[in-house]
Tab-separated table of C-alpha atoms in Angstrom:
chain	number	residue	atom	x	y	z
A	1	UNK	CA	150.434	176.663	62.316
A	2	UNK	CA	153.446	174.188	62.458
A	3	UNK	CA	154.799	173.162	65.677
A	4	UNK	CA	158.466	173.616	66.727
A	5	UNK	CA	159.355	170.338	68.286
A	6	UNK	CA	163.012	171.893	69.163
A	7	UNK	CA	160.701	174.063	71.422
A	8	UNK	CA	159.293	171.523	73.461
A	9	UNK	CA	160.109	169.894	76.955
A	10	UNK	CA	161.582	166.803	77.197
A	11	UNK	CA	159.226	165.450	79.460
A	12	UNK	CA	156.266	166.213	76.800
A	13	UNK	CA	158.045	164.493	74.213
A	14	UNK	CA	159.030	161.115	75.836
A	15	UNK	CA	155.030	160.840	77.620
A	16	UNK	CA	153.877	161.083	74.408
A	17	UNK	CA	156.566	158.013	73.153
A	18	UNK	CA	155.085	155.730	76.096
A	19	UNK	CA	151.884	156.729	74.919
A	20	UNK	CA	152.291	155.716	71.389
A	21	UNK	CA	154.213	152.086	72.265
A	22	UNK	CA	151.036	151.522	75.031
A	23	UNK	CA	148.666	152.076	71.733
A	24	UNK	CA	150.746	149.672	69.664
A	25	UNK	CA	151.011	146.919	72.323
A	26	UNK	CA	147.081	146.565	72.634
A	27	UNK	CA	146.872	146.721	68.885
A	28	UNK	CA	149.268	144.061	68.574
A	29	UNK	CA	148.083	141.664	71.701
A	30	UNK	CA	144.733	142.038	70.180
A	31	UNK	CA	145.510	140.665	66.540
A	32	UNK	CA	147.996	138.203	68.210
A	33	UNK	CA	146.430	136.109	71.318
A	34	UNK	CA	149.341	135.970	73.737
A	35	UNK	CA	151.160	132.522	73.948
A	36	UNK	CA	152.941	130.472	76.926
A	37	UNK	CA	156.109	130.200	75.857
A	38	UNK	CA	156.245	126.397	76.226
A	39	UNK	CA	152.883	126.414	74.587
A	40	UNK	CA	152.084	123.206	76.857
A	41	UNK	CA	149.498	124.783	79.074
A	42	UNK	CA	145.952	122.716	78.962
A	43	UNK	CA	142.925	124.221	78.799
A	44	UNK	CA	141.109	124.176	82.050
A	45	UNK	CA	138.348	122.146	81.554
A	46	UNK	CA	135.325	122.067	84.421
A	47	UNK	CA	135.558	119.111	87.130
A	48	UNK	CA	132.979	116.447	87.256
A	49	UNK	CA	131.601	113.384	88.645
A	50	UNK	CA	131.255	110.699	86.913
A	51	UNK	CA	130.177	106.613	87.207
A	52	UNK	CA	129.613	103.779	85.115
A	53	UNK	CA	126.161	102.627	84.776
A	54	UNK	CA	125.797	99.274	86.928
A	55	UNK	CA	123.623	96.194	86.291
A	56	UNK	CA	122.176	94.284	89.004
A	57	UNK	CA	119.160	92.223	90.400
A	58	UNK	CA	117.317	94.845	93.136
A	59	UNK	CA	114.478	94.576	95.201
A	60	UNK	CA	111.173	96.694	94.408
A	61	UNK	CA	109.855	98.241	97.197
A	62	UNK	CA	106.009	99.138	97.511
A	63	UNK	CA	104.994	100.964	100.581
A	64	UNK	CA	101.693	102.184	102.058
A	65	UNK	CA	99.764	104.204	105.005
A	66	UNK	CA	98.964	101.810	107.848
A	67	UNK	CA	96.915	101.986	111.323
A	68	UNK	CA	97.471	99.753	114.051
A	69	UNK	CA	95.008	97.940	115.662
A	70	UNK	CA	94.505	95.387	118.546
A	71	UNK	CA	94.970	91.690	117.114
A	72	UNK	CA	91.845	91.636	119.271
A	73	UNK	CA	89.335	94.178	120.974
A	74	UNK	CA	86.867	93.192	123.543
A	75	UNK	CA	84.208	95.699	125.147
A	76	UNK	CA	83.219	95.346	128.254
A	77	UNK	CA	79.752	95.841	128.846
A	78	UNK	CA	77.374	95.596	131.579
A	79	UNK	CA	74.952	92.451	131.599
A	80	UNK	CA	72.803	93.697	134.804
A	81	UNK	CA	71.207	96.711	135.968
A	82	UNK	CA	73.257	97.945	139.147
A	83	UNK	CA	75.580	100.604	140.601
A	84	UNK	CA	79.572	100.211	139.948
A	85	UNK	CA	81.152	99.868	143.506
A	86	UNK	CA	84.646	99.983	142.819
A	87	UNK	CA	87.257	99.962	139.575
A	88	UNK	CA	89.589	97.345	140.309
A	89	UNK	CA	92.354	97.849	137.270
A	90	UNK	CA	94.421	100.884	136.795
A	91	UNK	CA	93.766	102.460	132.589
A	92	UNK	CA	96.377	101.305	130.298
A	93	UNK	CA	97.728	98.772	132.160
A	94	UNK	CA	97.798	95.234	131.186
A	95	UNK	CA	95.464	92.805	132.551
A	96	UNK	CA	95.104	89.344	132.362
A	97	UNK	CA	91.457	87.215	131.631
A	98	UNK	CA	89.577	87.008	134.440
A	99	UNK	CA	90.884	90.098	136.156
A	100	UNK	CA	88.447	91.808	138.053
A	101	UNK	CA	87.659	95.259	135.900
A	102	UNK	CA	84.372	96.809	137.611
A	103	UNK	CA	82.447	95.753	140.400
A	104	UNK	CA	78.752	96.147	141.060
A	105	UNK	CA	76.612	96.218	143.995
A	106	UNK	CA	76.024	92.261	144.536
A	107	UNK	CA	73.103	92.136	146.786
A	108	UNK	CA	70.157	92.032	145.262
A	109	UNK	CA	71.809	89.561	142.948
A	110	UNK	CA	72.608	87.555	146.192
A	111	UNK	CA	69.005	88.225	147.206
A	112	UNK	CA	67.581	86.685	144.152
A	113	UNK	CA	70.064	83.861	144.426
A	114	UNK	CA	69.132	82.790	147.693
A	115	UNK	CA	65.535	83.210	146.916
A	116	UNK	CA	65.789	80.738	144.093
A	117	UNK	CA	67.599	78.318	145.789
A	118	UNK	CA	64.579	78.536	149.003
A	119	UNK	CA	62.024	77.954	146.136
A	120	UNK	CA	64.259	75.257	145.182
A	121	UNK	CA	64.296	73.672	148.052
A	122	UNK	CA	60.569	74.133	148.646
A	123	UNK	CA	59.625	71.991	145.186
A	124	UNK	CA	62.306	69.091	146.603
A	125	UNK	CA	59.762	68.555	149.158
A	126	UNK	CA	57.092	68.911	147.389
A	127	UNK	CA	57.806	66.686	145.133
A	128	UNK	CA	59.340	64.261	148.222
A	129	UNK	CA	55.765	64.574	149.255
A	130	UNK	CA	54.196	63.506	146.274
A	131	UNK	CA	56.163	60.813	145.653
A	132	UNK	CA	55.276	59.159	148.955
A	133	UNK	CA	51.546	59.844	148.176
A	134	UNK	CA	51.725	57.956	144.689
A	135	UNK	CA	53.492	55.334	146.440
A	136	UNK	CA	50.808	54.830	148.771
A	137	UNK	CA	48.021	54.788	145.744
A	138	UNK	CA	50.452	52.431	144.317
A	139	UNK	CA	49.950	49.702	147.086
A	140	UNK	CA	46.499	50.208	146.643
A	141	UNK	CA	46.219	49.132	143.114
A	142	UNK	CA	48.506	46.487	143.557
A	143	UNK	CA	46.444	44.934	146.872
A	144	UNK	CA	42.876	45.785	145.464
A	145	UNK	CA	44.021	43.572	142.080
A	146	UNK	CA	44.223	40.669	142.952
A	147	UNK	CA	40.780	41.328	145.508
A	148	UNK	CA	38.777	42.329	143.340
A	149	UNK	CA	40.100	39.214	140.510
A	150	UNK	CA	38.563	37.122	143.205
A	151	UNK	CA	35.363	39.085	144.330
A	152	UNK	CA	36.604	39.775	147.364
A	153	UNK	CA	36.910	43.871	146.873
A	154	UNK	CA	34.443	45.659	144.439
A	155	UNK	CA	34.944	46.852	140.904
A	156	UNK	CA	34.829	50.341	142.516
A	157	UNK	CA	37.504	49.550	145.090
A	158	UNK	CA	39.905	49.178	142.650
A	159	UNK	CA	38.818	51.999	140.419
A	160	UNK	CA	39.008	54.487	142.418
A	161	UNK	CA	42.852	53.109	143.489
A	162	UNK	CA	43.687	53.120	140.056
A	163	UNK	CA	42.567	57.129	139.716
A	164	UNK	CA	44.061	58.043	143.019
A	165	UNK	CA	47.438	56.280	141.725
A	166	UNK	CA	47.303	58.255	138.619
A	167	UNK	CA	46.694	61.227	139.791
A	168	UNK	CA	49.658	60.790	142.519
A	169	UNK	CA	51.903	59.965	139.470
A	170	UNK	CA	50.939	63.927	137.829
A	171	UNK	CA	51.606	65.277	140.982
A	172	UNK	CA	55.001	63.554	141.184
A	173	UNK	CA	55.404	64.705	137.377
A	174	UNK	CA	54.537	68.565	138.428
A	175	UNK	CA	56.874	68.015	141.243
A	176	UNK	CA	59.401	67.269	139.034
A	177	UNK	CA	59.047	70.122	136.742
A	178	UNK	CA	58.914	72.595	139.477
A	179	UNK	CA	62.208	71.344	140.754
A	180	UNK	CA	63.554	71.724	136.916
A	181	UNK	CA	62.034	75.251	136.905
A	182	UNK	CA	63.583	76.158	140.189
A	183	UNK	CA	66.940	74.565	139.261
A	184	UNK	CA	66.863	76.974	135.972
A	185	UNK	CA	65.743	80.014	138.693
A	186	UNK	CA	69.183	79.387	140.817
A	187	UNK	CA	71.113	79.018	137.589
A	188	UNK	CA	69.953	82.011	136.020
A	189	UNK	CA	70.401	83.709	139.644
A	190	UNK	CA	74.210	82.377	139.570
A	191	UNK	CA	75.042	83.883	136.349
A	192	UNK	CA	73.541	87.423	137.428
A	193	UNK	CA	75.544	87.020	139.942
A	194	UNK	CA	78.751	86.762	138.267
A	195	UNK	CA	77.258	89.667	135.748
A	196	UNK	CA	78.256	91.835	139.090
A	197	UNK	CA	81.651	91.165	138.327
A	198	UNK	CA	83.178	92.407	135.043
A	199	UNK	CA	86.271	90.680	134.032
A	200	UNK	CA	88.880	91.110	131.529
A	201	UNK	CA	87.599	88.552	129.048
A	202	UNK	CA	91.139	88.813	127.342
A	203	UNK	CA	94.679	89.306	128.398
A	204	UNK	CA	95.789	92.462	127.013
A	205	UNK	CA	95.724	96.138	127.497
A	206	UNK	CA	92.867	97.963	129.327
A	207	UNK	CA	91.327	101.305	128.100
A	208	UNK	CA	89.992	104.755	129.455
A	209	UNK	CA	87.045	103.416	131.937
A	210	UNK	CA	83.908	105.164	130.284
A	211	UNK	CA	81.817	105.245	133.567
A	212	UNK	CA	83.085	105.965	136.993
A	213	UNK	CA	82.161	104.142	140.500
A	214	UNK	CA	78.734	105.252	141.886
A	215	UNK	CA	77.351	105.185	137.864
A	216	UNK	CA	74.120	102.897	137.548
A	217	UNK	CA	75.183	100.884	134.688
A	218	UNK	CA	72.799	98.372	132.233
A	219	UNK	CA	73.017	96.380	129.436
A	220	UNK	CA	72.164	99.627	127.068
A	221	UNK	CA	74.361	101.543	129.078
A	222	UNK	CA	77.077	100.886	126.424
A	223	UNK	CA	80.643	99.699	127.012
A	224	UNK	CA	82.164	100.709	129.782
A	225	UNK	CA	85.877	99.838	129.472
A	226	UNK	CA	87.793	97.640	126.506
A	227	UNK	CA	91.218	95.554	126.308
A	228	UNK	CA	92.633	94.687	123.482
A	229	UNK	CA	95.458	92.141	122.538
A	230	UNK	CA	98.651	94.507	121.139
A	231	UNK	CA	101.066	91.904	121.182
A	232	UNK	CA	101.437	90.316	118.581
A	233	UNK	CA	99.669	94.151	117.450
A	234	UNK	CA	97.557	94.374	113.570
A	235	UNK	CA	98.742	96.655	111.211
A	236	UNK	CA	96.045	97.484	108.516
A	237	UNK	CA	97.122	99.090	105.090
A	238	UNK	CA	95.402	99.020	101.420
A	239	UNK	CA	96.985	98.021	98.111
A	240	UNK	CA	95.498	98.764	94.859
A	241	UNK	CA	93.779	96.620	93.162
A	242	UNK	CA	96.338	96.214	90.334
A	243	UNK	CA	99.010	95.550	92.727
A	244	UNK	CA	96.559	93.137	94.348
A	245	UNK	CA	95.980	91.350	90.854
A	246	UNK	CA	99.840	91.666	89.941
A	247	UNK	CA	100.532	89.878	93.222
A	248	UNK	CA	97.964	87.008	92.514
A	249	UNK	CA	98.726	86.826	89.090
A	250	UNK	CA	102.650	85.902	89.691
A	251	UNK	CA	101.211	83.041	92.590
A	252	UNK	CA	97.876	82.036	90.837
A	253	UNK	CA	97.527	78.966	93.372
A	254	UNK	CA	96.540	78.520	97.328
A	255	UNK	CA	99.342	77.124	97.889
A	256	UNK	CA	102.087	79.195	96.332
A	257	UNK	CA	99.990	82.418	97.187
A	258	UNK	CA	100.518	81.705	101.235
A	259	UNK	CA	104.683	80.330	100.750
A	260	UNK	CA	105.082	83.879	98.780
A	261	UNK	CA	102.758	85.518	101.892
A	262	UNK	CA	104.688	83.847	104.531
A	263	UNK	CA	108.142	85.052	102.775
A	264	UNK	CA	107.450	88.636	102.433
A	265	UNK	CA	108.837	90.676	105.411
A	266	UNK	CA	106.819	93.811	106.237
A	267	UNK	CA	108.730	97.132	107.688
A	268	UNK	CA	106.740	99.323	109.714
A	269	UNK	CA	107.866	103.132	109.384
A	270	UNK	CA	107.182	104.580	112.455
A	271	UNK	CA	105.535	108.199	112.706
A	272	UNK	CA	108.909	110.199	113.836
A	273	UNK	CA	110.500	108.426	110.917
A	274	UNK	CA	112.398	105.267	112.660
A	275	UNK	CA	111.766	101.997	110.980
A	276	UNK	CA	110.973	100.092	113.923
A	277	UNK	CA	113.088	97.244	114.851
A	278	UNK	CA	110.979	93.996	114.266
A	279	UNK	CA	110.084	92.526	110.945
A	280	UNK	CA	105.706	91.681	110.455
A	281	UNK	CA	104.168	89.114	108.141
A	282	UNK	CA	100.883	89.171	106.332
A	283	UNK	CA	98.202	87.914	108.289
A	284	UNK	CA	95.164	87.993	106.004
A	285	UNK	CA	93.695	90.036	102.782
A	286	UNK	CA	90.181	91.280	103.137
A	287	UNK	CA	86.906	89.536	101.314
A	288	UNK	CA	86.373	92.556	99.067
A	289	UNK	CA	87.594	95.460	97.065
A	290	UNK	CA	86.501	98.712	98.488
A	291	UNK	CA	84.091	100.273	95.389
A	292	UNK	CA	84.969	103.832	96.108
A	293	UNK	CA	88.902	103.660	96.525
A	294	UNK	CA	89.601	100.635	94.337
A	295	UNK	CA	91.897	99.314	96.882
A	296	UNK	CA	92.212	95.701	98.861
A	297	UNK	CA	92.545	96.220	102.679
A	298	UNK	CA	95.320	93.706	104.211
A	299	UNK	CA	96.520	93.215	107.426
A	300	UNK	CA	100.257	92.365	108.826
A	301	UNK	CA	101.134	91.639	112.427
A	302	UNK	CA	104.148	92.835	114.268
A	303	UNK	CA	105.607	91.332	117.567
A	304	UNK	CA	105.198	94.348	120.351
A	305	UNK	CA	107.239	93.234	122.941
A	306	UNK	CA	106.840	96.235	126.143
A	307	UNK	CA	103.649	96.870	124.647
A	308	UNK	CA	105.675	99.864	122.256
A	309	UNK	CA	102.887	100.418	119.857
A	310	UNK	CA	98.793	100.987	120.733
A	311	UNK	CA	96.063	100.238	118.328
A	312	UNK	CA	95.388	103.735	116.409
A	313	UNK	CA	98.989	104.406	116.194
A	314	UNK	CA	99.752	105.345	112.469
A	315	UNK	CA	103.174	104.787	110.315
A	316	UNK	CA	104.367	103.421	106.760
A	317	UNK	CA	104.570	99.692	105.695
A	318	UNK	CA	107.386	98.915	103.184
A	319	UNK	CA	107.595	95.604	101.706
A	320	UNK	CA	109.954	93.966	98.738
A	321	UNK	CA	106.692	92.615	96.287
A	322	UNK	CA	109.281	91.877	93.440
A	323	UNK	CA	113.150	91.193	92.415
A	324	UNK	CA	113.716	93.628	89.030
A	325	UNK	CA	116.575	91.245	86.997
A	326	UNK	CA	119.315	92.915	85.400
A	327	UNK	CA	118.025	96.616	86.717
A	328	UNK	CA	120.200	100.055	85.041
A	329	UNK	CA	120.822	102.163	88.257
A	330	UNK	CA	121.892	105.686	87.846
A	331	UNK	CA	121.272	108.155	91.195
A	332	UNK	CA	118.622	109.963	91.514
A	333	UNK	CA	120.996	113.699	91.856
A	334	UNK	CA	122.127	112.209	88.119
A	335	UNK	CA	118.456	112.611	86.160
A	336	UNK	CA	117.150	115.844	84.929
A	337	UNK	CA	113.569	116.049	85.000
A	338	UNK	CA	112.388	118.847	81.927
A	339	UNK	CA	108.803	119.292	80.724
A	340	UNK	CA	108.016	115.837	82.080
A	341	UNK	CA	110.906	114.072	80.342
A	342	UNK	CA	113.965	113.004	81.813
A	343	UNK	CA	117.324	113.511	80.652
A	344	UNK	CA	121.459	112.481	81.806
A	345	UNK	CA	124.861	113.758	80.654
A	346	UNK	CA	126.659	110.927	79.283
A	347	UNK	CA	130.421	111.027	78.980
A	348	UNK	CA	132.371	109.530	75.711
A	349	UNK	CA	135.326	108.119	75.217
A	350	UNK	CA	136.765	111.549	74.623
A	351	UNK	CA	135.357	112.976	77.629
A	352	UNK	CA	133.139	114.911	75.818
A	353	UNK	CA	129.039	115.453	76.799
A	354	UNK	CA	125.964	114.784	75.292
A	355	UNK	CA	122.686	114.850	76.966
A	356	UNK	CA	120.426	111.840	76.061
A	357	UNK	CA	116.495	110.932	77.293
A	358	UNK	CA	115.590	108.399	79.255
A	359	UNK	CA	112.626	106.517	80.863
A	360	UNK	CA	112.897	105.982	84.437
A	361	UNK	CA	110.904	102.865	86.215
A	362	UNK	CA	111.098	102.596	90.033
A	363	UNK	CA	112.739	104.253	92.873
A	364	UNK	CA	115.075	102.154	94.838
A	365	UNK	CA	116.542	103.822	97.919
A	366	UNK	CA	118.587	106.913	96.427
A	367	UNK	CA	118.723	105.623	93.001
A	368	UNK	CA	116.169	105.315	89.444
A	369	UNK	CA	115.975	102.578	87.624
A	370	UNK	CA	116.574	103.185	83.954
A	371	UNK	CA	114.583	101.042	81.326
A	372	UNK	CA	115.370	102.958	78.230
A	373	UNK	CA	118.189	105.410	76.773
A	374	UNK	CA	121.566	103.865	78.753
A	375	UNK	CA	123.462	100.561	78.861
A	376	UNK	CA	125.710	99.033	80.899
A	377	UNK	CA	128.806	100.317	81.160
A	378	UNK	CA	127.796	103.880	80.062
A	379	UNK	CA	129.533	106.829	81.843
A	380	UNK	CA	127.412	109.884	83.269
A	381	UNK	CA	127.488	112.720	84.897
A	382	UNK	CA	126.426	112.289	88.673
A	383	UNK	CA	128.122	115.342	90.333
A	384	UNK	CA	128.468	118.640	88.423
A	385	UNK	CA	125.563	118.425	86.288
A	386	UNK	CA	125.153	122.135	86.247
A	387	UNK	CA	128.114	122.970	84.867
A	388	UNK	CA	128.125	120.821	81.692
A	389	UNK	CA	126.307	121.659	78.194
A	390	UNK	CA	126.030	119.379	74.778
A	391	UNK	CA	129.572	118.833	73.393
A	392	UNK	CA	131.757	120.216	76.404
A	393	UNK	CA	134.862	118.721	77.140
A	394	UNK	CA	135.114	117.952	80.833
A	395	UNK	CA	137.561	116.397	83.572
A	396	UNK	CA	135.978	113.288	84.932
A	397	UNK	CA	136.204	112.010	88.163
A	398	UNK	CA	135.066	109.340	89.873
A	399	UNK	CA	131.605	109.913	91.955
A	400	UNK	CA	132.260	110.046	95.202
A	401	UNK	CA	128.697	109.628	96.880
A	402	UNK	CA	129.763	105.849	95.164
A	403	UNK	CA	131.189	104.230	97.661
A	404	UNK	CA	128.472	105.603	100.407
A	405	UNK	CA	126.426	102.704	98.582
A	406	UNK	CA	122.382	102.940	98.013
């Protein structure tokens, strides 16, 4: 059947033209990529971040779990049997030494005290008594001597003066030691006495009162209140015992062990997460490793002016233990940690990427320190990293999060 184009509408015929040139058009831009005229367009190559590997001595930080305590922490117990008559400190308040604490019911203490000092008395004339008695036998001898040298007293006389003068002198002697035995009786009296009143022995801060007034306390009654001394206040933390060794290693002496103990600064990380705002020192290292952690127990005190910070109070204790010379530092955001490996985008010369491994060493603030697999001067990728694959071409730019510093 042929088709008489003469026949048909106009319209059909020039549709059917744009159709055709459409056709050809796609077939064409297809085989022949469409050009800018100038042809000076650039590619638009991804945006990144990018620094220069730095060099530089930097502190090493170690830090640990620490619990404060008192720098010292003094029960106060009960020495005498007795009721409590009255508290006389208000809890968690500081007192000073001496301050009256606790009171307890004083009179039978007085009772006993005045009791002692009558039998006191009592063996002072006794023994007043006794020494006028072997003075008496004491003439005696000395006039019946001479008498009886001569004849003129018997043998007997004088014996008998002798004996009665001896035995005046052990009466004097138990006299004495009666008066020693009541002296000790008032003493001991005395300090039961005082025992009624339980002072501070320290100046410091004064706990929860474990017994209240009316309570019949004794000397197995347990403690009844503490204090402890919070200012300057004891930190405690452990270190392992290869940092321990490490650290006694680099100052084998005495005496270059306590100049490197007396430089180090502690920082005490508080438990909302403020570093508080005085610097500690270390104020001793225990006698032993603990067997079952493997760790050294040492102790730091911090000033506590106001009395801030209470003994079982917990926090963080930073310290610098070492100066790393000549450390690579790359941020943190920078490294790539895969399959336990780490890795970096480094930038060439032509702006091109390749990703290379590296060994990371410490942490210091927001940054790693890099001991293998970059050198100074090397350019990498800190912002961006996502976007960049081995061999892309990128558009560096300098790393903003730079000039925050570390």
């Amino acid at each position: 059947m042929q088709i008489n184009w003469r026949m048909l509408p106009k319209r059909y015929l020039f549709g059917g033209g744009l159709f055709l040139l459409l056709i050809v058009g796609l077939i064409i831009g297809a085989v022949h990529p469409y050009k800018h005229a100038s042809g000076s367009q650039p590619v638009a190559w991804p945006d990144v971040q990018v620094l220069q590997v730095q060099q530089e001595d930097v502190p090493i930080y170690g830090e640990w779990i620490g619990t404060l305590d008192g720098l010292v922490n003094a029960d106060v117990r009960a020495q005498v049997t007795g009721y409590l008559l009255k508290q006389g400190y208000q809890e968690g308040r500081f007192v000073k030494q001496g301050q009256l604490l606790f009171q307890i019911d004083p009179r039978p203490f007085q009772a006993a005290l005045d009791q002692a000092k009558g039998q006191l008395a009592q063996a002072t004339a006794m023994l007043a008594n006794a020494q006028a008695v072997q003075g008496r036998t004491e003439l005696d001898v000395n006039r019946y001597t001479p008498l009886a040298r001569e004849q003129a007293a018997s043998q007997q006389d004088l014996d008998n003066a002798v004996q009665n003068n001896m035995a005046a002198k052990a009466t004097v002697a138990t006299a004495e030691a009666q008066i020693k035995s009541a002296e000790a009786a008032v003493e001991t009296a005395k300090i039961n006495l005082d025992f009624t009143r339980l002072v501070a022995p320290i100046d410091g801060i004064a706990g929860q009162a474990q017994l209240q007034v009316g309570a019949l306390v004794n000397p197995g009654s347990g403690q009844v209140t503490s204090v402890s001394t919070v200012d300057p206040i004891k930190v405690y933390f452990t270190v392992s015992e290869r940092e321990y060794l490490d650290w006694n290693r680099r100052f084998p002496t005495d005496a270059t062990r306590e100049a490197a103990n007396r430089r180090v600064r502690l920082e005490l990380i508080l438990a909302d997460g403020s570093t508080y705002g005085h610097e500690g020192t270390i104020y001793f290292a225990d006698r032993q490793v603990n067997q079952g952690t493997g760790a050294i127990r040492i102790a730091g005190l911090f000033s506590n002016p106001g009395n801030i910070l209470r003994p079982g109070g917990y926090g963080k204790v930073r310290a610098a233990v070492r100066i790393q010379q000549d450390a690579l530092l790359v941020p943190q955001r920078a490294v790539s940690e895969l399959q336990g490996g780490y890795q970096v985008a480094a930038i060439d010369s032509e702006n091109k990427v390749s990703v290379r491994s590296v060994k990371v060493g410490e942490r210091v603030g927001t940054h790693w320190i890099i001991t293998e697999g970059l050198k100074r001067g090397d350019r990498v990728v800190a912002e961006g990293v996502q976007k960049v694959r081995p061999g892309m071409q990128v558009n560096p730019m300098p790393f903003a999060g730079e000039s925050q510093g570390r």
